[in-house]
Amino acid sequence: MNRPLPAPRLRVPTHEDALAWHRVFADPEVMEFHGGKPAPLSVYEELTARQRRHDAERGFCLWTILDESDEVLGFTGAQPWLPEWGPAGAIEIGWRLGRAHWGKGYVTAAARETLRRVREAGVPEVVAMVRQGNERSIAVTRRLGMRAAETYPHPTLAEDALCFRLDLNSRTDNAA
């Protein structure tokens, strides 16, 4: 990315952010690699509550991304990988952004801040699990300096999930 990145703010998600995430992620294009259809509001209510607990317990979570005018754009952050398949025990970095904000550098800028924060919290390595064909997310992993590490058979899809890794103790990544 050759242009200056925006300066989004990250905050621990509030109860009200559940409604904002529900609204921003109601677009089928946004959900293409996350089940293909919008999730019910109750999913985001549980997710934002869980993120508040993660932040209190671990010092990191999936944070709400805000632009310069405090509009909710989506989320980025890190959380433990919980599914029984994939990189068990890893800390996963992830992001999801409303369609209107794609291609402007928000995810890259917010994910770099996420890496700084999880490094400060003492996390030695992060992974990003990305579905094949999700070229936008794969491009973000590259901009962050992550490397393709392994694939895992997806339990419900006829495809492998891609796992990217980044050693946060290395100063050669693009997060600093």
Short mmCIF file of C-alpha atoms in Angstrom, two decimals:
data_model
loop_
_atom_site.label_atom_id
_atom_site.label_comp_id
_atom_site.label_asym_id
_atom_site.label_seq_id
_atom_site.Cartn_x
_atom_site.Cartn_y
_atom_site.Cartn_z
CA MET A 1 0.00 0.00 0.00
CA ASN A 2 1.61 3.23 -1.11
CA ARG A 3 -0.85 5.77 0.22
CA PRO A 4 -0.97 6.87 3.86
CA LEU A 5 -3.18 4.67 6.00
CA PRO A 6 -6.16 6.13 7.82
CA ALA A 7 -6.01 6.45 11.61
CA PRO A 8 -8.92 4.39 12.92
CA ARG A 9 -9.57 4.14 16.65
CA LEU A 10 -10.10 0.82 18.40
CA ARG A 11 -12.29 0.41 21.46
CA VAL A 12 -13.54 -2.49 23.53
CA PRO A 13 -16.97 -3.26 22.05
CA THR A 14 -19.90 -1.81 23.95
CA HIS A 15 -23.31 -3.41 24.29
CA GLU A 16 -24.51 -0.91 21.66
CA ASP A 17 -21.83 -2.12 19.25
CA ALA A 18 -23.72 -5.42 18.92
CA LEU A 19 -26.45 -3.54 17.04
CA ALA A 20 -23.88 -1.60 14.98
CA TRP A 21 -22.00 -4.80 14.03
CA HIS A 22 -25.32 -6.45 13.14
CA ARG A 23 -26.18 -3.53 10.86
CA VAL A 24 -22.72 -3.20 9.25
CA PHE A 25 -22.41 -6.96 8.64
CA ALA A 26 -25.94 -7.42 7.23
CA ASP A 27 -24.47 -7.27 3.71
CA PRO A 28 -24.17 -10.71 2.02
CA GLU A 29 -20.89 -9.57 0.38
CA VAL A 30 -19.40 -8.89 3.82
CA MET A 31 -20.55 -12.32 4.98
CA GLU A 32 -19.38 -14.21 1.88
CA PHE A 33 -16.55 -15.93 3.79
CA HIS A 34 -18.39 -15.98 7.15
CA GLY A 35 -21.34 -18.23 6.48
CA GLY A 36 -22.79 -16.33 3.53
CA LYS A 37 -25.71 -14.72 5.30
CA PRO A 38 -26.22 -12.17 8.05
CA ALA A 39 -26.18 -13.48 11.60
CA PRO A 40 -28.98 -12.70 14.06
CA LEU A 41 -28.51 -9.82 16.50
CA SER A 42 -28.18 -12.33 19.37
CA VAL A 43 -24.92 -13.61 17.83
CA TYR A 44 -23.40 -10.12 18.02
CA GLU A 45 -24.76 -9.54 21.54
CA GLU A 46 -22.97 -12.70 22.69
CA LEU A 47 -19.85 -11.86 20.68
CA THR A 48 -19.48 -8.33 22.06
CA ALA A 49 -20.06 -9.61 25.62
CA ARG A 50 -17.38 -12.29 25.12
CA GLN A 51 -14.97 -9.66 23.77
CA ARG A 52 -15.44 -7.49 26.85
CA ARG A 53 -14.52 -10.54 28.98
CA HIS A 54 -11.47 -11.28 26.79
CA ASP A 55 -10.25 -7.71 27.16
CA ALA A 56 -10.70 -7.77 30.94
CA GLU A 57 -8.97 -11.15 31.29
CA ARG A 58 -6.29 -11.00 28.57
CA GLY A 59 -5.83 -7.34 27.63
CA PHE A 60 -6.98 -7.91 24.05
CA CYS A 61 -10.13 -8.80 22.16
CA LEU A 62 -11.95 -8.09 18.91
CA TRP A 63 -12.12 -4.30 19.11
CA THR A 64 -14.65 -2.10 17.40
CA ILE A 65 -13.07 -0.03 14.61
CA LEU A 66 -14.16 3.62 14.53
CA ASP A 67 -13.35 6.20 11.88
CA GLU A 68 -12.55 9.88 12.44
CA SER A 69 -16.26 10.69 12.95
CA ASP A 70 -16.80 7.78 15.40
CA GLU A 71 -18.73 5.72 12.85
CA VAL A 72 -18.52 1.96 13.54
CA LEU A 73 -16.73 0.37 10.58
CA GLY A 74 -16.39 -3.20 11.85
CA PHE A 75 -13.95 -5.00 14.11
CA THR A 76 -10.39 -6.23 14.33
CA GLY A 77 -8.47 -7.82 17.12
CA ALA A 78 -7.32 -11.11 18.55
CA GLN A 79 -8.86 -13.92 20.52
CA PRO A 80 -8.06 -17.54 21.37
CA TRP A 81 -8.80 -20.05 18.61
CA LEU A 82 -11.69 -22.06 20.08
CA PRO A 83 -12.86 -24.55 17.43
CA GLU A 84 -11.76 -28.17 17.86
CA TRP A 85 -10.13 -28.11 14.43
CA GLY A 86 -7.34 -25.82 13.26
CA PRO A 87 -4.48 -24.25 15.21
CA ALA A 88 -5.43 -25.40 18.72
CA GLY A 89 -4.17 -23.11 21.47
CA ALA A 90 -3.25 -20.28 19.09
CA ILE A 91 -4.22 -16.63 19.33
CA GLU A 92 -6.05 -15.69 16.15
CA ILE A 93 -6.02 -12.19 14.70
CA GLY A 94 -9.05 -11.31 12.62
CA TRP A 95 -11.04 -8.53 11.04
CA ARG A 96 -14.37 -7.80 9.41
CA LEU A 97 -15.29 -4.51 7.82
CA GLY A 98 -18.48 -3.03 6.40
CA ARG A 99 -18.55 -3.03 2.60
CA ALA A 100 -18.62 0.79 2.33
CA HIS A 101 -15.17 0.92 3.96
CA TRP A 102 -13.32 -1.69 1.89
CA GLY A 103 -10.19 -0.68 0.01
CA LYS A 104 -9.37 2.36 2.15
CA GLY A 105 -6.69 0.86 4.39
CA TYR A 106 -8.78 0.68 7.57
CA VAL A 107 -8.24 -3.03 8.17
CA THR A 108 -4.49 -2.87 7.60
CA ALA A 109 -4.10 0.12 9.93
CA ALA A 110 -6.34 -1.42 12.60
CA ALA A 111 -4.68 -4.85 12.32
CA ARG A 112 -1.23 -3.26 12.75
CA GLU A 113 -2.48 -1.62 15.94
CA THR A 114 -3.86 -5.00 17.02
CA LEU A 115 -0.43 -6.58 16.53
CA ARG A 116 1.17 -3.84 18.62
CA ARG A 117 -1.34 -4.38 21.42
CA VAL A 118 -1.12 -8.18 21.51
CA ARG A 119 2.69 -7.97 21.41
CA GLU A 120 2.50 -5.66 24.46
CA ALA A 121 0.19 -8.20 26.14
CA GLY A 122 2.96 -10.80 25.79
CA VAL A 123 1.52 -12.87 22.96
CA PRO A 124 4.48 -14.48 21.14
CA GLU A 125 2.71 -15.48 17.91
CA VAL A 126 -0.60 -14.95 16.12
CA VAL A 127 -2.38 -16.85 13.39
CA ALA A 128 -4.96 -15.75 10.86
CA MET A 129 -7.37 -18.36 9.53
CA VAL A 130 -8.56 -17.41 6.05
CA ARG A 131 -10.86 -19.21 3.65
CA GLN A 132 -9.49 -19.96 0.22
CA GLY A 133 -10.58 -17.33 -2.28
CA ASN A 134 -10.74 -14.53 0.31
CA GLU A 135 -8.14 -12.50 -1.55
CA ARG A 136 -8.80 -9.31 0.44
CA SER A 137 -7.93 -11.00 3.73
CA ILE A 138 -4.98 -12.84 2.22
CA ALA A 139 -3.65 -9.46 1.03
CA VAL A 140 -3.97 -8.08 4.58
CA THR A 141 -1.97 -11.01 5.98
CA ARG A 142 0.79 -10.22 3.47
CA ARG A 143 0.79 -6.52 4.39
CA LEU A 144 1.17 -7.55 8.04
CA GLY A 145 4.18 -9.72 7.21
CA MET A 146 2.42 -13.01 7.97
CA ARG A 147 3.53 -16.19 6.25
CA ALA A 148 1.39 -19.01 4.90
CA ALA A 149 2.07 -21.85 7.32
CA GLU A 150 -0.34 -24.74 6.89
CA THR A 151 -3.84 -25.72 5.84
CA TYR A 152 -6.55 -27.45 7.85
CA PRO A 153 -9.49 -29.40 6.48
CA HIS A 154 -12.59 -27.30 7.14
CA PRO A 155 -15.13 -29.38 9.11
CA THR A 156 -18.22 -28.20 7.21
CA LEU A 157 -16.92 -27.01 3.84
CA ALA A 158 -15.35 -28.98 1.02
CA GLU A 159 -12.15 -26.94 1.20
CA ASP A 160 -9.11 -26.41 3.34
CA ALA A 161 -8.73 -23.32 5.51
CA LEU A 162 -5.46 -21.43 5.17
CA CYS A 163 -3.45 -20.64 8.28
CA PHE A 164 -1.04 -17.70 8.27
CA ARG A 165 1.40 -17.13 11.15
CA LEU A 166 3.41 -14.24 12.51
CA ASP A 167 6.12 -14.41 15.16
CA LEU A 168 5.62 -11.29 17.26
CA ASN A 169 9.06 -11.56 18.81
CA SER A 170 10.60 -10.98 15.39
CA ARG A 171 11.17 -7.37 14.40
CA THR A 172 11.11 -8.25 10.71
CA ASP A 173 7.31 -8.10 10.44
CA ASN A 174 5.43 -5.14 9.01
CA ALA A 175 3.47 -4.48 12.19
CA ALA A 176 5.92 -2.17 13.86
#
